[in-house]
Amino acid sequence: MEVMQVLHMNRGNGETSYAKNSTVQSNIISIAKSITEEALIKLMNNTVMESMGIADLGCSSGPNCLLSAWNIIDAIHATCRDANRPIPELSVALNDLPTNDFNYIFASLSEFHDKLEREKGSGFRQCFVSAVAGSFYGRLFPRRSLHFVHSSSSLHWLSQVPIDLENENGIATVTNKGKIYISKTSPQSVLKAYAFQFHKDFSEFLRSRSEELVPGGRMVLSFIGRNSSDPTTEESGYQWELLAQALMDMAKEGIIEEEKIDTFNAPYYAPCSGEVTVAIEAEGSFGVDRLETVEIDWEGCLGEKSYDVKSKSEAISRGLRVANTIRAVVESMLESHFGENVMDELFRRYGEIVGDYFYERRPRYGNIIVSLVRKG
Ligand SMILES: C[S@@+](CC[C@H](N)C(=O)[O-])C[C@H]1O[C@@H](n2cnc3c(N)ncnc32)[C@H](O)[C@@H]1O
């Protein structure tokens, strides 16, 4: 599978779009907001900066894209106001893969600029927003042109299906029978291949950013991760297990071929914090200022929330809502492998399976938030 060509969030603002189904990710941006503010205060510490290069990597489309940019600008504004300093000219680059719906972003820009001027004053006329299409697992910007990098809910996507699971023609070489991600039944070789691919990709990400950031430059990255060192636990990616169940049900009824399931592996990995710190230390260009893991439930709520489900129909409607949030993210990949015609049926079944699961469990995504500083 060519991830660069098939991975994109659902476009536009229709019912199954990412724009309409990204509350979980929006809440994650809000959770990391105080860490982003802290990093920007430290970055601007007692220094008058004439201009600042900022990048949001894996920006997608929809309201979250400009929400991250807004939070960063808001924090810079507050820091300058409190220190009675002029606001630097800002260059804000929004990056995603070339198949991203950049038109949606461009269409929202004039409203964004109007809001900036209205709420922050004329100093923010000098905020230059641009889009940069390309993979963040490689160079995107000139050397030492960035001061601050932000990325939310994106780095759990790998650059490719782990190398040892597919040959160069995209044909599966190791069988992960009936599964589409790491599962309790996966052979050890599958676990190793995923961990290796994450390490390789994340190291490349750090290497590329180390070239682009100025010494003392900062990054705040948040992405799905896990608390346990065991990647087969339910917190590690049970949404894929349930999706595989829906696919297998369809295979049993002859709607799709079982072989198609065996040959699909998600280009995704939820690392534990140890794997993240090992890669940062081995790459060597960044110091860890802060690393936190937080949990958010599948419906986007933080902390304890009652999962009491009062009726079957309530469970199903909650399951279908969760299925829509996952559909908005993974549909492009599944469509290219299983065909567009089975998508509605797949996600209807998936919603019911997720709804049933809510009777027994309080499923959550783990999230790693890491604040890094480029060594001088
Ligand atoms: C779930 S969305 C998150 C979007 C947004 N940051 C948010 O918080 O709502 C993940 C985004 O990462 C992008 N992405 C995945 N791999 C990427 C890569 N190698 N380079 C650039 N963007 C990538 C996807 O295309 C997608 O738009």
CSV table of C-alpha atoms and ligand atoms in Angstrom, one decimal:
chain,number,residue,atom,x,y,z
A,1,MET,CA,0.0,0.0,0.0
A,2,GLU,CA,1.4,3.4,-0.9
A,3,VAL,CA,0.5,5.4,2.2
A,4,MET,CA,1.3,8.8,0.5
A,5,GLN,CA,-1.3,8.1,-2.2
A,6,VAL,CA,-4.1,6.4,-0.2
A,7,LEU,CA,-4.1,8.1,3.2
A,8,HIS,CA,-6.2,11.2,3.6
A,9,MET,CA,-9.0,12.2,6.0
A,10,ASN,CA,-12.5,12.3,4.4
A,11,ARG,CA,-12.7,15.6,2.5
A,12,GLY,CA,-15.2,18.4,2.5
A,13,ASN,CA,-17.8,19.0,5.2
A,14,GLY,CA,-20.4,16.3,4.5
A,15,GLU,CA,-21.8,13.8,7.0
A,16,THR,CA,-18.8,11.4,6.8
A,17,SER,CA,-16.1,14.2,6.5
A,18,TYR,CA,-13.3,14.7,8.9
A,19,ALA,CA,-14.4,18.2,9.4
A,20,LYS,CA,-17.7,16.9,10.9
A,21,ASN,CA,-16.2,14.0,12.8
A,22,SER,CA,-13.1,15.2,14.6
A,23,THR,CA,-14.2,16.2,18.1
A,24,VAL,CA,-11.8,13.6,19.7
A,25,GLN,CA,-8.8,15.1,17.9
A,26,SER,CA,-10.1,18.7,18.7
A,27,ASN,CA,-10.2,17.7,22.4
A,28,ILE,CA,-6.7,16.4,22.2
A,29,ILE,CA,-5.5,19.7,20.8
A,30,SER,CA,-7.2,21.4,23.8
A,31,ILE,CA,-5.6,19.0,26.3
A,32,ALA,CA,-2.1,19.8,24.9
A,33,LYS,CA,-2.8,23.6,24.8
A,34,SER,CA,-1.2,24.4,28.1
A,35,ILE,CA,2.0,22.4,27.1
A,36,THR,CA,2.1,24.3,23.8
A,37,GLU,CA,1.8,27.7,25.7
A,38,GLU,CA,4.5,26.7,28.1
A,39,ALA,CA,6.8,25.7,25.2
A,40,LEU,CA,6.2,29.1,23.4
A,41,ILE,CA,6.8,31.1,26.6
A,42,LYS,CA,10.2,29.3,27.1
A,43,LEU,CA,11.0,29.8,23.4
A,44,MET,CA,10.4,33.5,23.5
A,45,ASN,CA,12.0,33.8,27.0
A,46,ASN,CA,13.4,37.4,27.2
A,47,THR,CA,14.2,37.5,23.5
A,48,VAL,CA,12.8,40.0,21.1
A,49,MET,CA,12.1,38.1,17.9
A,50,GLU,CA,11.5,39.9,14.7
A,51,SER,CA,10.0,36.9,12.9
A,52,MET,CA,9.0,33.4,13.8
A,53,GLY,CA,8.7,30.3,11.6
A,54,ILE,CA,5.9,28.0,12.8
A,55,ALA,CA,4.7,24.7,11.3
A,56,ASP,CA,1.8,22.4,12.0
A,57,LEU,CA,2.5,19.0,10.7
A,58,GLY,CA,-0.3,16.7,9.7
A,59,CYS,CA,-2.8,19.6,9.8
A,60,SER,CA,-5.6,17.8,7.8
A,61,SER,CA,-8.6,19.9,6.9
A,62,GLY,CA,-11.7,21.1,8.8
A,63,PRO,CA,-11.9,23.3,11.9
A,64,ASN,CA,-9.0,21.6,13.8
A,65,CYS,CA,-6.4,22.7,11.3
A,66,LEU,CA,-6.8,26.4,12.0
A,67,LEU,CA,-7.6,25.7,15.7
A,68,SER,CA,-4.0,24.6,16.3
A,69,ALA,CA,-2.7,27.6,14.4
A,70,TRP,CA,-5.0,29.9,16.4
A,71,ASN,CA,-3.8,28.4,19.8
A,72,ILE,CA,-0.2,29.0,18.8
A,73,ILE,CA,-0.8,32.6,17.7
A,74,ASP,CA,-2.9,33.3,20.8
A,75,ALA,CA,-0.1,32.1,23.1
A,76,ILE,CA,2.5,34.3,21.2
A,77,HIS,CA,0.1,37.3,21.5
A,78,ALA,CA,-0.3,36.7,25.2
A,79,THR,CA,3.4,36.3,25.8
A,80,CYS,CA,4.3,39.5,23.9
A,81,ARG,CA,1.5,41.5,25.6
A,82,ASP,CA,2.6,40.3,29.1
A,83,ALA,CA,6.2,41.3,28.3
A,84,ASN,CA,5.2,44.5,26.6
A,85,ARG,CA,7.1,43.4,23.4
A,86,PRO,CA,6.2,43.8,19.8
A,87,ILE,CA,4.6,40.9,18.1
A,88,PRO,CA,7.0,39.1,15.6
A,89,GLU,CA,6.0,38.6,12.0
A,90,LEU,CA,4.7,35.1,11.8
A,91,SER,CA,5.1,32.5,9.0
A,92,VAL,CA,2.7,29.7,9.7
A,93,ALA,CA,3.1,26.6,7.4
A,94,LEU,CA,0.3,24.0,7.4
A,95,ASN,CA,1.6,20.7,6.2
A,96,ASP,CA,-0.1,17.4,5.2
A,97,LEU,CA,0.2,14.8,2.5
A,98,PRO,CA,-0.5,15.9,-1.1
A,99,THR,CA,-3.9,14.2,-1.2
A,100,ASN,CA,-5.2,16.3,1.8
A,101,ASP,CA,-8.1,18.6,1.2
A,102,PHE,CA,-6.0,21.8,1.1
A,103,ASN,CA,-8.8,23.7,-0.7
A,104,TYR,CA,-11.0,23.5,2.4
A,105,ILE,CA,-8.2,25.3,4.3
A,106,PHE,CA,-7.7,27.9,1.7
A,107,ALA,CA,-11.4,28.6,1.7
A,108,SER,CA,-11.4,29.2,5.4
A,109,LEU,CA,-8.3,31.5,5.4
A,110,SER,CA,-10.0,34.9,4.9
A,111,GLU,CA,-12.4,34.3,7.8
A,112,PHE,CA,-9.3,33.3,9.9
A,113,HIS,CA,-7.5,36.5,9.0
A,114,ASP,CA,-10.6,38.6,9.7
A,115,LYS,CA,-10.9,36.9,13.2
A,116,LEU,CA,-7.2,37.6,13.9
A,117,GLU,CA,-7.5,41.3,13.1
A,118,ARG,CA,-10.8,41.6,15.0
A,119,GLU,CA,-9.6,39.8,18.1
A,120,LYS,CA,-5.9,40.5,18.2
A,121,GLY,CA,-5.5,43.8,16.5
A,122,SER,CA,-3.7,45.1,13.4
A,123,GLY,CA,-0.3,43.7,14.6
A,124,PHE,CA,-1.6,40.4,13.2
A,125,ARG,CA,-1.7,41.6,9.7
A,126,GLN,CA,1.8,40.2,9.5
A,127,CYS,CA,0.8,36.6,9.8
A,128,PHE,CA,1.6,34.7,6.6
A,129,VAL,CA,-0.1,31.4,6.3
A,130,SER,CA,1.0,28.8,3.7
A,131,ALA,CA,0.4,25.2,2.8
A,132,VAL,CA,3.2,22.7,2.4
A,133,ALA,CA,2.3,19.3,0.8
A,134,GLY,CA,4.7,16.4,1.5
A,135,SER,CA,5.6,13.7,4.1
A,136,PHE,CA,6.9,14.8,7.5
A,137,TYR,CA,9.1,11.7,7.3
A,138,GLY,CA,11.5,13.8,5.3
A,139,ARG,CA,12.6,17.4,4.8
A,140,LEU,CA,9.9,20.0,4.2
A,141,PHE,CA,11.5,23.3,5.1
A,142,PRO,CA,14.9,25.0,4.6
A,143,ARG,CA,17.6,24.6,7.2
A,144,ARG,CA,17.1,26.6,10.4
A,145,SER,CA,13.9,28.3,9.1
A,146,LEU,CA,11.6,27.1,11.9
A,147,HIS,CA,11.3,28.2,15.6
A,148,PHE,CA,8.3,26.1,16.6
A,149,VAL,CA,6.8,22.8,15.3
A,150,HIS,CA,3.4,21.5,16.4
A,151,SER,CA,1.8,18.2,15.4
A,152,SER,CA,-1.4,16.6,16.8
A,153,SER,CA,-2.9,13.2,16.2
A,154,SER,CA,-0.7,12.5,13.3
A,155,LEU,CA,2.6,10.7,14.2
A,156,HIS,CA,0.9,7.4,14.9
A,157,TRP,CA,0.6,7.1,11.1
A,158,LEU,CA,3.6,5.2,9.7
A,159,SER,CA,5.3,6.1,6.4
A,160,GLN,CA,4.4,2.7,5.1
A,161,VAL,CA,3.1,-0.7,6.1
A,162,PRO,CA,6.0,-2.2,8.1
A,163,ILE,CA,8.7,-3.2,5.7
A,164,ASP,CA,8.8,-6.9,6.8
A,165,LEU,CA,5.1,-7.4,6.3
A,166,GLU,CA,4.9,-6.6,2.6
A,167,ASN,CA,7.2,-7.1,-0.4
A,168,GLU,CA,8.1,-4.2,-2.7
A,169,ASN,CA,4.9,-4.9,-4.8
A,170,GLY,CA,2.7,-4.4,-1.8
A,171,ILE,CA,1.9,-8.1,-1.4
A,172,ALA,CA,1.7,-9.4,2.2
A,173,THR,CA,4.6,-11.7,3.1
A,174,VAL,CA,3.8,-12.4,6.8
A,175,THR,CA,0.2,-13.6,7.6
A,176,ASN,CA,-1.6,-11.7,10.3
A,177,LYS,CA,-4.6,-14.0,9.9
A,178,GLY,CA,-8.0,-12.3,10.1
A,179,LYS,CA,-6.4,-9.2,11.6
A,180,ILE,CA,-5.5,-5.8,10.3
A,181,TYR,CA,-3.2,-4.5,13.1
A,182,ILE,CA,-1.3,-6.1,16.0
A,183,SER,CA,-3.6,-8.4,17.9
A,184,LYS,CA,-3.3,-11.1,20.6
A,185,THR,CA,-3.1,-13.7,17.8
A,186,SER,CA,-0.4,-11.9,15.8
A,187,PRO,CA,2.9,-13.7,15.4
A,188,GLN,CA,5.9,-12.1,17.1
A,189,SER,CA,7.3,-11.1,13.7
A,190,VAL,CA,4.3,-8.8,13.3
A,191,LEU,CA,4.9,-7.1,16.6
A,192,LYS,CA,8.6,-6.7,15.8
A,193,ALA,CA,8.0,-5.3,12.3
A,194,TYR,CA,5.6,-2.6,13.7
A,195,ALA,CA,8.0,-1.6,16.5
A,196,PHE,CA,10.9,-1.4,14.0
A,197,GLN,CA,8.9,0.7,11.5
A,198,PHE,CA,7.9,3.2,14.2
A,199,HIS,CA,11.5,3.6,15.4
A,200,LYS,CA,12.7,4.1,11.8
A,201,ASP,CA,10.0,6.6,11.0
A,202,PHE,CA,10.1,8.6,14.2
A,203,SER,CA,13.9,8.8,14.0
A,204,GLU,CA,13.6,10.1,10.4
A,205,PHE,CA,11.0,12.7,11.6
A,206,LEU,CA,13.4,13.9,14.3
A,207,ARG,CA,16.4,14.0,12.0
A,208,SER,CA,14.5,16.1,9.5
A,209,ARG,CA,13.2,18.6,12.1
A,210,SER,CA,16.6,18.9,13.7
A,211,GLU,CA,17.8,20.3,10.3
A,212,GLU,CA,14.9,22.7,10.0
A,213,LEU,CA,14.7,24.1,13.6
A,214,VAL,CA,17.0,26.8,14.9
A,215,PRO,CA,19.0,25.9,18.0
A,216,GLY,CA,16.7,26.3,21.0
A,217,GLY,CA,13.7,25.8,18.7
A,218,ARG,CA,10.9,23.8,20.1
A,219,MET,CA,8.3,21.1,19.2
A,220,VAL,CA,5.1,19.9,20.9
A,221,LEU,CA,4.0,16.6,19.5
A,222,SER,CA,0.9,14.6,20.5
A,223,PHE,CA,-0.1,11.3,19.1
A,224,ILE,CA,-1.8,8.1,20.0
A,225,GLY,CA,0.3,5.9,22.3
A,226,ARG,CA,-0.1,3.3,25.0
A,227,ASN,CA,0.7,2.9,28.7
A,228,SER,CA,1.5,-0.7,28.7
A,229,SER,CA,4.8,-2.0,27.2
A,230,ASP,CA,2.7,-4.9,25.6
A,231,PRO,CA,1.3,-3.8,22.2
A,232,THR,CA,-1.4,-6.4,22.3
A,233,THR,CA,-3.4,-5.0,25.1
A,234,GLU,CA,-6.9,-3.5,24.4
A,235,GLU,CA,-5.7,0.1,25.0
A,236,SER,CA,-3.2,-0.3,22.2
A,237,GLY,CA,-5.5,-0.4,19.2
A,238,TYR,CA,-8.7,-2.3,19.9
A,239,GLN,CA,-10.5,-0.1,17.4
A,240,TRP,CA,-8.7,-2.1,14.7
A,241,GLU,CA,-9.6,-5.4,16.3
A,242,LEU,CA,-13.3,-4.5,16.2
A,243,LEU,CA,-12.9,-3.3,12.6
A,244,ALA,CA,-11.3,-6.7,11.7
A,245,GLN,CA,-14.4,-8.4,13.3
A,246,ALA,CA,-16.8,-6.4,11.1
A,247,LEU,CA,-14.7,-7.3,8.0
A,248,MET,CA,-14.5,-11.0,9.0
A,249,ASP,CA,-18.3,-11.1,9.4
A,250,MET,CA,-18.7,-9.7,5.9
A,251,ALA,CA,-16.1,-12.3,4.6
A,252,LYS,CA,-18.2,-15.1,6.2
A,253,GLU,CA,-21.2,-13.9,4.2
A,254,GLY,CA,-19.2,-13.7,1.0
A,255,ILE,CA,-19.4,-9.9,0.7
A,256,ILE,CA,-15.6,-9.6,0.7
A,257,GLU,CA,-12.8,-12.1,0.4
A,258,GLU,CA,-11.1,-13.3,3.5
A,259,GLU,CA,-7.7,-13.2,1.8
A,260,LYS,CA,-8.2,-9.4,1.4
A,261,ILE,CA,-8.3,-9.1,5.2
A,262,ASP,CA,-5.1,-11.2,5.6
A,263,THR,CA,-3.3,-8.9,3.2
A,264,PHE,CA,-4.3,-5.6,4.8
A,265,ASN,CA,-2.1,-4.2,7.5
A,266,ALA,CA,-2.8,-0.7,8.9
A,267,PRO,CA,0.2,1.7,8.6
A,268,TYR,CA,-0.3,2.8,12.2
A,269,TYR,CA,1.5,2.3,15.5
A,270,ALA,CA,0.6,3.3,19.1
A,271,PRO,CA,4.0,3.4,20.8
A,272,CYS,CA,4.7,3.4,24.6
A,273,SER,CA,6.6,6.3,26.1
A,274,GLY,CA,9.7,4.1,26.4
A,275,GLU,CA,9.8,3.6,22.6
A,276,VAL,CA,9.5,7.4,22.1
A,277,THR,CA,12.3,8.3,24.5
A,278,VAL,CA,14.6,5.6,23.2
A,279,ALA,CA,14.2,7.1,19.6
A,280,ILE,CA,14.7,10.7,20.9
A,281,GLU,CA,17.9,9.8,22.8
A,282,ALA,CA,19.3,7.7,20.0
A,283,GLU,CA,18.7,10.5,17.4
A,284,GLY,CA,20.4,12.9,19.8
A,285,SER,CA,19.3,16.4,18.6
A,286,PHE,CA,16.5,17.0,21.0
A,287,GLY,CA,16.1,17.2,24.8
A,288,VAL,CA,12.8,16.2,26.4
A,289,ASP,CA,11.3,19.1,28.3
A,290,ARG,CA,8.1,17.3,29.2
A,291,LEU,CA,6.5,14.0,28.4
A,292,GLU,CA,3.0,13.1,29.5
A,293,THR,CA,0.5,10.4,28.7
A,294,VAL,CA,-3.2,11.2,28.9
A,295,GLU,CA,-6.3,9.1,28.2
A,296,ILE,CA,-9.4,10.2,26.2
A,297,ASP,CA,-12.4,7.9,25.7
A,298,TRP,CA,-13.6,6.9,22.2
A,299,GLU,CA,-16.3,9.5,22.3
A,300,GLY,CA,-13.7,12.3,23.1
A,301,CYS,CA,-14.3,12.8,26.8
A,302,LEU,CA,-11.5,13.1,29.4
A,303,GLY,CA,-11.4,11.5,32.8
A,304,GLU,CA,-14.1,9.3,34.3
A,305,LYS,CA,-17.4,9.3,32.6
A,306,SER,CA,-20.3,6.9,33.0
A,307,TYR,CA,-20.6,4.4,30.2
A,308,ASP,CA,-23.9,3.1,31.5
A,309,VAL,CA,-25.8,2.3,28.4
A,310,LYS,CA,-29.6,2.4,29.0
A,311,SER,CA,-30.8,0.6,26.0
A,312,LYS,CA,-29.7,-1.3,23.0
A,313,SER,CA,-30.7,1.6,20.7
A,314,GLU,CA,-28.6,4.1,22.7
A,315,ALA,CA,-25.6,1.7,22.6
A,316,ILE,CA,-26.0,1.4,18.8
A,317,SER,CA,-26.3,5.2,18.2
A,318,ARG,CA,-23.2,5.8,20.3
A,319,GLY,CA,-21.4,3.0,18.5
A,320,LEU,CA,-22.4,4.5,15.1
A,321,ARG,CA,-21.1,8.0,16.2
A,322,VAL,CA,-17.7,6.4,17.1
A,323,ALA,CA,-17.7,4.4,13.9
A,324,ASN,CA,-18.1,7.7,12.0
A,325,THR,CA,-15.1,9.3,13.7
A,326,ILE,CA,-13.0,6.3,12.7
A,327,ARG,CA,-14.5,6.2,9.2
A,328,ALA,CA,-13.5,9.8,8.6
A,329,VAL,CA,-9.9,8.8,9.2
A,330,VAL,CA,-9.5,5.3,7.8
A,331,GLU,CA,-12.0,5.2,4.9
A,332,SER,CA,-9.7,6.3,2.2
A,333,MET,CA,-7.3,3.4,2.9
A,334,LEU,CA,-10.0,0.7,3.3
A,335,GLU,CA,-11.8,1.9,0.2
A,336,SER,CA,-8.7,1.5,-1.9
A,337,HIS,CA,-8.2,-2.1,-0.7
A,338,PHE,CA,-11.8,-3.5,-0.2
A,339,GLY,CA,-13.7,-1.3,-2.7
A,340,GLU,CA,-16.0,1.8,-2.3
A,341,ASN,CA,-19.2,-0.3,-2.6
A,342,VAL,CA,-18.8,-2.1,0.8
A,343,MET,CA,-18.0,1.0,2.9
A,344,ASP,CA,-21.5,1.9,4.1
A,345,GLU,CA,-22.2,-1.7,5.1
A,346,LEU,CA,-18.8,-2.1,6.8
A,347,PHE,CA,-19.2,1.0,9.0
A,348,ARG,CA,-22.9,0.2,9.8
A,349,ARG,CA,-21.7,-3.2,11.1
A,350,TYR,CA,-18.7,-1.7,12.8
A,351,GLY,CA,-21.0,0.8,14.6
A,352,GLU,CA,-23.1,-2.0,16.0
A,353,ILE,CA,-20.0,-4.0,17.1
A,354,VAL,CA,-18.6,-0.9,18.9
A,355,GLY,CA,-22.1,-0.3,20.4
A,356,ASP,CA,-22.1,-3.8,21.8
A,357,TYR,CA,-18.6,-3.3,23.2
A,358,PHE,CA,-19.8,-0.3,25.2
A,359,TYR,CA,-21.9,-2.7,27.4
A,360,GLU,CA,-18.7,-4.3,28.7
A,361,ARG,CA,-15.9,-1.8,28.5
A,362,ARG,CA,-14.9,1.9,28.8
A,363,PRO,CA,-12.6,2.1,25.8
A,364,ARG,CA,-10.0,4.8,25.7
A,365,TYR,CA,-7.2,6.0,23.5
A,366,GLY,CA,-3.9,6.7,25.2
A,367,ASN,CA,-2.1,9.8,24.1
A,368,ILE,CA,1.5,10.8,24.4
A,369,ILE,CA,2.3,14.5,24.5
A,370,VAL,CA,6.0,15.4,24.3
A,371,SER,CA,7.6,18.8,24.4
A,372,LEU,CA,11.1,18.9,22.9
A,373,VAL,CA,13.8,21.5,22.6
A,374,ARG,CA,16.4,21.5,19.8
A,375,LYS,CA,19.9,21.3,21.4
A,376,GLY,CA,22.1,24.3,20.7
B,1,LIG,C1,-6.1,12.4,12.4
B,1,LIG,S1,-5.5,13.6,11.3
B,1,LIG,C2,-5.1,14.9,12.5
B,1,LIG,C3,-5.3,16.3,11.9
B,1,LIG,C4,-5.2,17.4,12.8
B,1,LIG,N1,-3.8,17.6,13.2
B,1,LIG,C5,-6.1,17.3,14.1
B,1,LIG,O1,-5.5,17.3,15.2
B,1,LIG,O2,-7.3,17.2,13.9
B,1,LIG,C6,-3.9,13.0,10.9
B,1,LIG,C7,-3.3,13.7,9.7
B,1,LIG,O3,-1.9,13.4,9.5
B,1,LIG,C8,-1.6,13.3,8.2
B,1,LIG,N2,-0.4,12.5,7.9
B,1,LIG,C9,-0.3,11.2,8.1
B,1,LIG,N3,1.0,10.9,7.7
B,1,LIG,C10,1.6,12.0,7.3
B,1,LIG,C11,2.9,12.2,6.8
B,1,LIG,N4,3.8,11.3,6.6
B,1,LIG,N5,3.2,13.5,6.4
B,1,LIG,C12,2.3,14.5,6.6
B,1,LIG,N6,1.0,14.3,7.1
B,1,LIG,C13,0.7,13.1,7.4
B,1,LIG,C14,-2.9,12.7,7.6
B,1,LIG,O4,-3.0,12.9,6.2
B,1,LIG,C15,-4.0,13.4,8.4
B,1,LIG,O5,-4.5,14.5,7.8
